[in-house]
């Protein structure tokens, strides 16, 4: 059984997609052992509670220094004994020690086709604003392992989504979520739970 801990900051629609996948049986051999948010008011915590999953808030604002936060945050994650950590819209920088401890055991969903529209400053609506400003005709989402860089880790899955005439950043964001994010995040977790993925030379291989 793959024990998953999900880290969230906001609405938690990707968390919901994972919960639904587990409940529907499209994600097999997996349970969510906990949800951690840096934001007390994150609706993601309500979603967790509704499904009987334990949730807690731990925020940098609760500590005098970043070092103290990093230490307590890692303790909180470790206590939930994850086999896999899923960053589902988590807006806090992951402590470097945690990245090495969970190498190839921590994944992130990013709302673009990496390496386009990713890296520092590309989060939330900004990604979709930039795509529309550039006039690209195809966008999408990427699930990747987390390494020391921003959106630079080994790519697991990507899915393309069409840009349509008259799209606004919010409309495009919603289409990318519906057609790509909510599909490839559960799919990636199911592949990992089934032991179907390995990383060699920084590239994902399917077994
Ligand atoms: C998603 O667009 C995800 O790709 C990004 O943050 C957003 C989170 O949305 N990393 P939600 O909280 O899952 O609804």
XYZ file of N, CA, C and O in Angstrom, residues 1-7 15 18-19 22 29-36 48-49 51-56 76-86 102 189:
160
model
N 0.846 -1.211 0.000
C 0.000 0.000 0.000
C 0.877 1.255 0.000
O 1.762 1.378 0.820
N 0.624 2.130 -0.964
C 1.399 3.374 -1.055
C 0.768 4.421 -0.133
O -0.378 4.819 -0.324
N 1.534 4.858 0.862
C 1.061 5.910 1.760
C 1.427 7.271 1.186
O 2.603 7.571 1.002
N 0.396 8.075 0.938
C 0.611 9.369 0.283
C 0.285 10.509 1.242
O -0.743 10.488 1.924
N 1.157 11.504 1.283
C 0.883 12.749 1.999
C 0.765 13.854 0.953
O 1.613 13.969 0.069
N -0.325 14.615 1.034
C -0.566 15.670 0.045
C -0.354 17.029 0.706
O -0.893 17.299 1.788
N 0.439 17.882 0.055
C 0.704 19.229 0.558
C -0.052 20.230 -0.311
O 0.040 20.184 -1.548
N -6.228 17.722 -5.077
C -6.392 16.781 -3.961
C -7.697 16.007 -4.147
O -7.731 14.777 -3.989
N -7.489 13.249 -6.587
C -6.782 12.076 -6.046
C -7.712 11.289 -5.115
O -7.805 10.057 -5.205
N -8.419 12.011 -4.238
C -9.380 11.336 -3.336
C -10.400 10.562 -4.170
O -10.686 9.386 -3.906
N -8.989 7.417 -5.743
C -8.828 6.312 -4.776
C -10.197 5.692 -4.481
O -10.353 4.471 -4.499
N -4.175 0.500 -4.686
C -3.086 0.235 -3.750
C -2.541 1.509 -3.079
O -1.351 1.609 -2.807
N -3.420 2.479 -2.847
C -2.979 3.794 -2.358
C -3.913 4.300 -1.268
O -5.128 4.120 -1.364
N -3.335 4.930 -0.230
C -4.181 5.665 0.721
C -3.503 6.990 1.072
O -2.267 7.081 1.051
N -4.321 8.004 1.336
C -3.774 9.298 1.757
C -3.681 9.270 3.282
O -4.702 9.137 3.969
N -2.472 9.385 3.798
C -2.310 9.292 5.256
C -2.415 10.665 5.918
O -2.564 10.749 7.130
N -2.348 11.721 5.138
C -2.514 13.042 5.723
C -2.391 14.142 4.693
O -1.843 13.938 3.608
N -2.954 15.306 5.064
C -2.863 16.497 4.211
C -2.284 17.611 5.070
O -2.710 17.805 6.213
N -1.309 18.316 4.534
C -0.716 19.435 5.267
C -0.863 20.699 4.419
O -0.584 20.690 3.218
N -10.345 17.342 2.816
C -9.723 16.216 3.512
C -10.647 15.726 4.628
O -10.946 14.528 4.732
N -11.119 16.669 5.438
C -11.969 16.325 6.582
C -13.222 15.566 6.144
O -13.603 14.564 6.759
N -13.594 13.621 3.892
C -13.303 12.231 3.492
C -12.556 11.475 4.594
O -11.935 10.442 4.330
N -12.590 12.029 5.805
C -11.997 11.344 6.947
C -10.471 11.280 6.918
O -9.872 10.394 7.523
N -9.874 12.231 6.203
C -8.400 12.250 6.127
C -7.894 13.320 7.089
O -8.411 14.439 7.120
N -6.866 12.990 7.870
C -6.393 13.966 8.844
C -5.631 15.089 8.148
O -4.827 14.852 7.240
N -5.944 16.293 8.558
C -5.302 17.467 7.963
C -4.733 18.353 9.039
O -5.239 18.373 10.163
N -3.654 19.043 8.725
C -3.145 20.017 9.697
C -2.516 21.190 8.982
O -2.122 21.087 7.820
N 6.590 17.155 10.760
C 5.161 16.896 10.535
C 4.974 15.932 9.362
O 4.157 15.014 9.423
N 5.747 16.144 8.305
C 5.641 15.261 7.131
C 6.128 13.856 7.487
O 5.447 12.858 7.223
N 7.287 13.770 8.118
C 7.877 12.463 8.460
C 6.934 11.637 9.344
O 6.834 10.426 9.187
N 6.256 12.339 10.287
C 5.328 11.644 11.202
C 4.224 10.909 10.442
O 3.687 9.921 10.921
N 3.875 11.424 9.258
C 2.808 10.779 8.470
C 3.331 9.623 7.627
O 2.581 8.992 6.893
N 4.626 9.359 7.745
C 5.280 8.210 7.106
C 4.941 8.029 5.619
O 4.477 6.961 5.195
N 5.182 9.071 4.815
C 4.827 8.939 3.396
C 5.790 8.057 2.608
O 6.999 8.085 2.829
N 5.209 7.272 1.694
C 6.013 6.638 0.645
C 6.132 7.613 -0.514
O 7.067 7.547 -1.304
N 5.129 8.479 -0.630
C 5.102 9.470 -1.707
C 4.511 10.769 -1.171
O 3.478 10.757 -0.491
N 5.173 11.881 -1.494
C 4.635 13.209 -1.159
C 4.126 13.832 -2.450
O 4.827 13.824 -3.472
N 2.908 14.351 -2.398
C 2.321 14.986 -3.586
C 2.139 16.479 -3.314
O 1.424 16.863 -2.379
N 13.516 12.811 0.228
C 12.413 12.205 -0.541
C 12.688 12.226 -2.042
O 11.773 12.319 -2.846
N 0.069 8.917 -9.862
C 0.091 8.256 -8.548
C -0.188 6.759 -8.720
O 0.471 5.918 -8.109
